[in-house]
Amino acid sequence: MENTAFSAGRPRGLYPPVEPYDAGYLEGESGHRIYYERCGTPGAKPAVFLHGGPGGAIAQTHRQLFDPARYDVLLFDQRGCGRSTPHASLEANTTWHLVEDIERLRQLHGAERWLVFGGSWGSTLALAYAETHPQRVSELVLRGIYTLTKAEMNWYYQRGVPQIFPDKYARLLAPIPVEERHDLLAAYHRRLTGDDEAAQLEAARAWAIWEGETISLLPDEEVSGKFHDPHFAVAFARLETHYFVNRGWLEDDQLIRDAGRLSGIPGVIIHGRYDMPCPAQTAFRLHEAWPEADLQIVEGAGHAFSEPGILERLIGATDRFAA
């Protein structure tokens, strides 16, 4: 179940910073323009990176998860966030729109098949894409598994994690009247899609900060800092609640149920033992449904990809598949 072997000679940590050799926009319906960039060596092993959220964005450090000499990796900001426009737009923005965007980007890349790398919400999207287009996936590298089930959302927003972080949860509750707190997700969604801009910004900041301050095992201002930025927070909170109230346009437990479609795809599942947003049970269930994948439970780690134990495993996976 657990494989701790890594490529010989590769030091732990990210590859050196690299700049894109190409960048542009993919045009989508309803005015969406999806920003993408390509890094590494043209014609090398094709890969796509799927960021978290929904509503996160790609960053310099995401490029550094791949050996630039051996990969030709495409990274993109999903609809409504990062450098994609319109900012925080919910129109024509569903899991299945994003799956189609990935396919169009694959065609733009010119790859018949590519390695798909996704963490957190990116793992959800990676599974949805791979189960829809298994013939287009050469390998899967998944981190912090999340499948958008009602049980997972209740764990993070209602019953489980609030008992571990009661002080931080009190700040998440603060913008919401007592009579609405039984369904915090719905209450936030109302405010984030309403016309009151002040209430929207207050809700966005509270929602984003809750996540930013609970994703690492120990407090890490470098990880949580971006969640305090209002521009980032609005897209992040609006898109997360939009996707979550709609359960990702997935049937409950659909991604685990359909994991048999991944048969024959080499894969690695990397999950922190103390991951708060995404309980390790989900990663274990995925492995039970897809037993040929290599499950790596990382002790002494939370959710953030930058935590040393998780980062080492991710680099080990991309190095191994490059070989």
CSV table of C-alpha atoms in Angstrom, one decimal:
chain,number,residue,atom,x,y,z
A,1,MET,CA,0.0,0.0,0.0
A,2,GLU,CA,2.8,2.4,0.9
A,3,ASN,CA,5.8,3.1,-1.3
A,4,THR,CA,8.6,5.3,0.0
A,5,ALA,CA,11.0,4.8,-2.9
A,6,PHE,CA,12.1,8.0,-4.7
A,7,SER,CA,14.3,8.7,-7.7
A,8,ALA,CA,18.0,8.2,-6.9
A,9,GLY,CA,19.9,11.3,-6.3
A,10,ARG,CA,17.0,13.8,-6.3
A,11,PRO,CA,17.2,16.1,-3.3
A,12,ARG,CA,14.1,16.9,-1.4
A,13,GLY,CA,12.2,20.1,-2.3
A,14,LEU,CA,11.1,22.0,-5.3
A,15,TYR,CA,12.9,22.3,-8.6
A,16,PRO,CA,14.4,25.7,-9.2
A,17,PRO,CA,12.1,28.5,-10.4
A,18,VAL,CA,11.2,28.4,-14.1
A,19,GLU,CA,9.5,30.8,-16.4
A,20,PRO,CA,6.9,29.7,-19.0
A,21,TYR,CA,8.1,29.3,-22.5
A,22,ASP,CA,4.5,29.9,-23.8
A,23,ALA,CA,1.3,31.5,-22.3
A,24,GLY,CA,-2.1,32.5,-23.6
A,25,TYR,CA,-5.8,32.3,-23.2
A,26,LEU,CA,-8.3,29.7,-24.2
A,27,GLU,CA,-11.6,31.2,-25.2
A,28,GLY,CA,-14.7,29.7,-23.6
A,29,GLU,CA,-18.5,30.2,-23.7
A,30,SER,CA,-20.2,33.0,-21.7
A,31,GLY,CA,-17.2,35.3,-22.1
A,32,HIS,CA,-14.7,33.1,-20.2
A,33,ARG,CA,-11.0,33.4,-21.1
A,34,ILE,CA,-8.9,30.7,-19.5
A,35,TYR,CA,-5.3,31.6,-18.8
A,36,TYR,CA,-2.7,28.9,-19.4
A,37,GLU,CA,1.0,28.6,-19.5
A,38,ARG,CA,3.5,25.9,-20.6
A,39,CYS,CA,6.8,25.2,-18.8
A,40,GLY,CA,9.7,22.9,-19.2
A,41,THR,CA,11.0,21.4,-22.4
A,42,PRO,CA,8.8,21.5,-25.5
A,43,GLY,CA,8.1,18.0,-26.7
A,44,ALA,CA,9.1,16.4,-23.4
A,45,LYS,CA,6.7,14.2,-21.2
A,46,PRO,CA,3.3,16.0,-21.3
A,47,ALA,CA,1.5,16.8,-18.1
A,48,VAL,CA,-1.3,19.1,-16.8
A,49,PHE,CA,-1.5,20.7,-13.3
A,50,LEU,CA,-4.9,21.2,-11.7
A,51,HIS,CA,-5.0,23.7,-8.9
A,52,GLY,CA,-7.2,23.6,-5.8
A,53,GLY,CA,-10.2,25.6,-4.6
A,54,PRO,CA,-12.4,25.7,-6.6
A,55,GLY,CA,-11.3,29.3,-7.0
A,56,GLY,CA,-7.6,29.0,-6.3
A,57,ALA,CA,-5.0,29.8,-8.9
A,58,ILE,CA,-1.7,28.6,-10.2
A,59,ALA,CA,1.6,29.8,-8.7
A,60,GLN,CA,5.3,29.8,-9.4
A,61,THR,CA,5.8,27.0,-7.0
A,62,HIS,CA,3.4,24.7,-8.9
A,63,ARG,CA,5.8,24.9,-11.9
A,64,GLN,CA,8.6,23.6,-9.7
A,65,LEU,CA,6.9,20.3,-9.0
A,66,PHE,CA,8.2,19.0,-12.3
A,67,ASP,CA,11.7,18.4,-13.7
A,68,PRO,CA,11.8,21.1,-16.5
A,69,ALA,CA,14.3,19.0,-18.4
A,70,ARG,CA,11.9,16.0,-18.6
A,71,TYR,CA,8.4,17.6,-18.6
A,72,ASP,CA,6.4,19.8,-20.9
A,73,VAL,CA,3.7,20.8,-18.3
A,74,LEU,CA,0.6,22.9,-18.9
A,75,LEU,CA,-0.8,24.9,-16.0
A,76,PHE,CA,-4.0,26.9,-16.1
A,77,ASP,CA,-6.2,29.1,-13.9
A,78,GLN,CA,-9.7,27.6,-13.9
A,79,ARG,CA,-12.7,29.6,-14.9
A,80,GLY,CA,-13.3,32.8,-12.8
A,81,CYS,CA,-10.0,32.8,-10.9
A,82,GLY,CA,-6.4,33.7,-11.1
A,83,ARG,CA,-5.7,35.4,-14.4
A,84,SER,CA,-8.7,33.9,-16.1
A,85,THR,CA,-11.6,36.3,-16.7
A,86,PRO,CA,-14.3,37.4,-15.9
A,87,HIS,CA,-13.1,37.4,-12.3
A,88,ALA,CA,-15.3,35.3,-9.9
A,89,SER,CA,-17.9,34.6,-12.6
A,90,LEU,CA,-20.2,31.7,-11.8
A,91,GLU,CA,-21.9,31.5,-15.2
A,92,ALA,CA,-21.1,28.4,-17.3
A,93,ASN,CA,-18.8,27.3,-14.4
A,94,THR,CA,-19.3,23.7,-13.4
A,95,THR,CA,-17.1,20.6,-13.0
A,96,TRP,CA,-18.1,19.5,-16.5
A,97,HIS,CA,-17.2,22.8,-18.1
A,98,LEU,CA,-13.7,22.4,-16.5
A,99,VAL,CA,-13.4,18.8,-17.7
A,100,GLU,CA,-14.1,20.1,-21.2
A,101,ASP,CA,-11.5,22.9,-20.8
A,102,ILE,CA,-8.9,20.3,-19.9
A,103,GLU,CA,-9.7,18.3,-23.0
A,104,ARG,CA,-9.4,21.4,-25.2
A,105,LEU,CA,-6.1,22.3,-23.5
A,106,ARG,CA,-4.8,18.8,-24.2
A,107,GLN,CA,-5.6,19.2,-27.8
A,108,LEU,CA,-3.9,22.6,-27.8
A,109,HIS,CA,-0.9,21.0,-26.1
A,110,GLY,CA,-0.8,18.4,-28.9
A,111,ALA,CA,-0.6,15.4,-26.4
A,112,GLU,CA,-2.4,12.1,-27.1
A,113,ARG,CA,-2.2,11.3,-23.3
A,114,TRP,CA,-0.7,13.2,-20.4
A,115,LEU,CA,0.1,12.9,-16.7
A,116,VAL,CA,-2.7,14.6,-14.7
A,117,PHE,CA,-1.6,16.1,-11.4
A,118,GLY,CA,-4.2,17.5,-8.9
A,119,GLY,CA,-4.4,18.3,-5.3
A,120,SER,CA,-7.4,19.0,-3.0
A,121,TRP,CA,-10.1,20.2,-5.3
A,122,GLY,CA,-7.6,19.5,-8.1
A,123,SER,CA,-7.8,15.8,-7.1
A,124,THR,CA,-11.6,16.0,-7.5
A,125,LEU,CA,-11.3,17.5,-10.9
A,126,ALA,CA,-8.5,15.1,-11.9
A,127,LEU,CA,-10.7,12.1,-11.0
A,128,ALA,CA,-13.7,13.6,-12.9
A,129,TYR,CA,-11.5,14.1,-15.9
A,130,ALA,CA,-9.8,10.7,-15.7
A,131,GLU,CA,-13.0,8.8,-15.3
A,132,THR,CA,-14.5,10.6,-18.3
A,133,HIS,CA,-11.5,10.4,-20.5
A,134,PRO,CA,-9.4,7.5,-19.2
A,135,GLN,CA,-7.8,7.0,-22.6
A,136,ARG,CA,-6.2,10.4,-22.4
A,137,VAL,CA,-4.5,9.9,-19.0
A,138,SER,CA,-1.0,8.3,-18.8
A,139,GLU,CA,-0.6,8.6,-15.0
A,140,LEU,CA,-2.4,10.3,-12.1
A,141,VAL,CA,-0.7,12.1,-9.2
A,142,LEU,CA,-3.3,12.9,-6.6
A,143,ARG,CA,-2.8,14.8,-3.3
A,144,GLY,CA,-5.3,15.6,-0.5
A,145,ILE,CA,-8.2,13.6,-1.9
A,146,TYR,CA,-11.6,15.3,-1.9
A,147,THR,CA,-14.7,13.9,-3.6
A,148,LEU,CA,-17.4,16.5,-2.6
A,149,THR,CA,-19.6,14.2,-0.6
A,150,LYS,CA,-22.0,15.6,1.9
A,151,ALA,CA,-20.1,13.7,4.7
A,152,GLU,CA,-16.8,15.5,3.7
A,153,MET,CA,-18.5,18.9,3.7
A,154,ASN,CA,-20.2,18.3,7.1
A,155,TRP,CA,-16.8,17.3,8.5
A,156,TYR,CA,-15.2,20.5,7.5
A,157,TYR,CA,-17.9,23.1,8.0
A,158,GLN,CA,-20.3,21.7,10.6
A,159,ARG,CA,-19.2,18.9,12.9
A,160,GLY,CA,-15.6,17.6,12.8
A,161,VAL,CA,-12.9,20.3,12.2
A,162,PRO,CA,-14.9,23.0,14.1
A,163,GLN,CA,-14.3,20.9,17.3
A,164,ILE,CA,-10.5,20.9,16.6
A,165,PHE,CA,-10.3,24.6,15.8
A,166,PRO,CA,-13.1,26.2,17.9
A,167,ASP,CA,-11.4,29.6,18.1
A,168,LYS,CA,-11.0,29.8,14.3
A,169,TYR,CA,-14.5,28.4,13.7
A,170,ALA,CA,-16.0,31.2,15.9
A,171,ARG,CA,-14.6,33.7,13.4
A,172,LEU,CA,-16.2,31.7,10.5
A,173,LEU,CA,-19.6,31.8,12.3
A,174,ALA,CA,-19.4,35.5,13.2
A,175,PRO,CA,-21.0,36.9,9.9
A,176,ILE,CA,-23.9,34.4,10.1
A,177,PRO,CA,-26.9,34.8,12.3
A,178,VAL,CA,-27.5,32.0,14.8
A,179,GLU,CA,-30.7,30.8,13.0
A,180,GLU,CA,-28.7,30.2,9.8
A,181,ARG,CA,-25.7,28.3,11.3
A,182,HIS,CA,-27.3,24.9,10.9
A,183,ASP,CA,-26.4,25.1,7.2
A,184,LEU,CA,-23.3,27.3,7.0
A,185,LEU,CA,-22.6,26.5,3.4
A,186,ALA,CA,-26.0,27.7,2.3
A,187,ALA,CA,-25.8,30.8,4.4
A,188,TYR,CA,-22.4,31.8,3.0
A,189,HIS,CA,-23.6,31.1,-0.6
A,190,ARG,CA,-26.5,33.5,-0.1
A,191,ARG,CA,-24.2,36.3,1.0
A,192,LEU,CA,-21.5,35.6,-1.6
A,193,THR,CA,-24.1,35.7,-4.5
A,194,GLY,CA,-26.1,38.5,-3.1
A,195,ASP,CA,-26.1,42.2,-4.1
A,196,ASP,CA,-24.7,43.6,-0.8
A,197,GLU,CA,-21.0,44.1,-1.7
A,198,ALA,CA,-19.9,44.8,1.9
A,199,ALA,CA,-21.6,41.6,3.1
A,200,GLN,CA,-20.1,39.7,0.2
A,201,LEU,CA,-16.5,40.9,1.1
A,202,GLU,CA,-17.0,40.2,4.8
A,203,ALA,CA,-18.2,36.7,4.0
A,204,ALA,CA,-15.4,36.1,1.4
A,205,ARG,CA,-12.7,37.1,3.8
A,206,ALA,CA,-14.1,34.9,6.7
A,207,TRP,CA,-14.6,31.9,4.4
A,208,ALA,CA,-11.1,32.1,2.9
A,209,ILE,CA,-9.3,32.7,6.2
A,210,TRP,CA,-10.9,29.7,7.8
A,211,GLU,CA,-9.4,27.5,5.0
A,212,GLY,CA,-6.1,29.3,4.9
A,213,GLU,CA,-5.6,28.8,8.7
A,214,THR,CA,-6.6,25.1,8.8
A,215,ILE,CA,-4.8,23.6,5.9
A,216,SER,CA,-1.3,23.1,7.4
A,217,LEU,CA,-0.4,21.0,10.4
A,218,LEU,CA,1.3,23.9,12.1
A,219,PRO,CA,0.6,27.6,11.5
A,220,ASP,CA,2.3,28.9,8.4
A,221,GLU,CA,1.9,32.5,7.3
A,222,GLU,CA,3.4,31.8,3.9
A,223,VAL,CA,0.6,29.3,3.2
A,224,SER,CA,-2.2,31.3,4.8
A,225,GLY,CA,-1.2,34.8,3.7
A,226,LYS,CA,-2.9,34.8,0.2
A,227,PHE,CA,-6.2,33.9,1.8
A,228,HIS,CA,-6.3,37.3,3.4
A,229,ASP,CA,-6.2,39.1,0.1
A,230,PRO,CA,-9.7,40.5,-0.8
A,231,HIS,CA,-9.3,40.0,-4.5
A,232,PHE,CA,-8.3,36.3,-4.1
A,233,ALA,CA,-10.9,35.7,-1.3
A,234,VAL,CA,-13.9,36.8,-3.4
A,235,ALA,CA,-13.2,34.4,-6.2
A,236,PHE,CA,-12.2,31.7,-3.9
A,237,ALA,CA,-15.2,31.9,-1.6
A,238,ARG,CA,-17.8,32.5,-4.4
A,239,LEU,CA,-16.5,29.6,-6.5
A,240,GLU,CA,-16.1,27.2,-3.6
A,241,THR,CA,-19.7,27.8,-2.3
A,242,HIS,CA,-21.1,27.7,-5.8
A,243,TYR,CA,-19.5,24.3,-6.4
A,244,PHE,CA,-20.2,22.9,-3.0
A,245,VAL,CA,-23.9,23.8,-2.8
A,246,ASN,CA,-24.2,22.0,-6.1
A,247,ARG,CA,-22.1,19.1,-4.9
A,248,GLY,CA,-19.8,19.6,-7.9
A,249,TRP,CA,-22.7,18.5,-10.2
A,250,LEU,CA,-21.8,14.9,-9.1
A,251,GLU,CA,-23.9,12.2,-7.7
A,252,ASP,CA,-23.0,11.5,-4.1
A,253,ASP,CA,-19.9,9.3,-4.0
A,254,GLN,CA,-19.8,9.2,-7.8
A,255,LEU,CA,-16.0,9.5,-8.0
A,256,ILE,CA,-15.4,6.5,-5.7
A,257,ARG,CA,-18.2,4.5,-7.4
A,258,ASP,CA,-16.7,5.0,-10.8
A,259,ALA,CA,-13.0,4.5,-9.8
A,260,GLY,CA,-13.0,1.2,-11.8
A,261,ARG,CA,-12.7,3.3,-14.9
A,262,LEU,CA,-9.1,4.2,-13.7
A,263,SER,CA,-8.0,0.5,-14.1
A,264,GLY,CA,-4.8,0.4,-16.0
A,265,ILE,CA,-3.7,4.0,-15.2
A,266,PRO,CA,-0.6,4.1,-13.0
A,267,GLY,CA,-1.3,6.4,-10.0
A,268,VAL,CA,-0.1,7.7,-6.7
A,269,ILE,CA,-2.4,8.9,-3.9
A,270,ILE,CA,-0.6,11.2,-1.4
A,271,HIS,CA,-2.4,12.2,1.7
A,272,GLY,CA,-1.4,13.9,5.0
A,273,ARG,CA,-2.4,11.9,8.1
A,274,TYR,CA,-3.7,15.1,9.8
A,275,ASP,CA,-5.3,16.7,6.8
A,276,MET,CA,-8.2,18.7,8.2
A,277,PRO,CA,-10.2,19.8,5.1
A,278,CYS,CA,-9.9,16.3,3.5
A,279,PRO,CA,-10.0,13.4,5.9
A,280,ALA,CA,-7.6,10.6,5.2
A,281,GLN,CA,-10.6,8.1,5.1
A,282,THR,CA,-11.4,9.5,1.6
A,283,ALA,CA,-8.0,8.6,0.3
A,284,PHE,CA,-8.2,5.2,1.8
A,285,ARG,CA,-11.6,4.6,0.2
A,286,LEU,CA,-10.3,5.7,-3.2
A,287,HIS,CA,-7.4,3.2,-2.8
A,288,GLU,CA,-9.9,0.4,-2.0
A,289,ALA,CA,-11.8,1.2,-5.2
A,290,TRP,CA,-8.6,1.6,-7.2
A,291,PRO,CA,-6.1,-0.8,-5.5
A,292,GLU,CA,-3.4,-0.6,-8.2
A,293,ALA,CA,-2.7,3.0,-7.1
A,294,ASP,CA,0.1,3.6,-4.7
A,295,LEU,CA,-1.4,5.0,-1.5
A,296,GLN,CA,1.1,7.0,0.6
A,297,ILE,CA,-0.2,8.3,4.0
A,298,VAL,CA,2.3,10.9,5.2
A,299,GLU,CA,2.8,11.0,8.9
A,300,GLY,CA,3.2,14.4,10.6
A,301,ALA,CA,1.5,16.3,7.7
A,302,GLY,CA,-1.7,18.2,7.1
A,303,HIS,CA,-3.2,19.3,3.8
A,304,ALA,CA,-0.8,21.8,2.2
A,305,PHE,CA,1.3,20.5,-0.6
A,306,SER,CA,4.3,22.5,0.7
A,307,GLU,CA,4.6,20.5,3.9
A,308,PRO,CA,7.9,18.7,3.7
A,309,GLY,CA,6.7,15.1,3.9
A,310,ILE,CA,4.0,15.7,1.2
A,311,LEU,CA,6.3,17.8,-1.0
A,312,GLU,CA,8.9,15.0,-1.0
A,313,ARG,CA,6.4,12.4,-2.1
A,314,LEU,CA,5.0,14.6,-4.8
A,315,ILE,CA,8.5,15.3,-6.3
A,316,GLY,CA,9.2,11.6,-5.9
A,317,ALA,CA,6.1,10.8,-7.9
A,318,THR,CA,6.7,13.2,-10.8
A,319,ASP,CA,10.4,12.1,-10.9
A,320,ARG,CA,9.3,8.4,-11.0
A,321,PHE,CA,6.8,8.9,-13.8
A,322,ALA,CA,9.3,11.0,-15.8
A,323,ALA,CA,11.6,8.0,-15.8
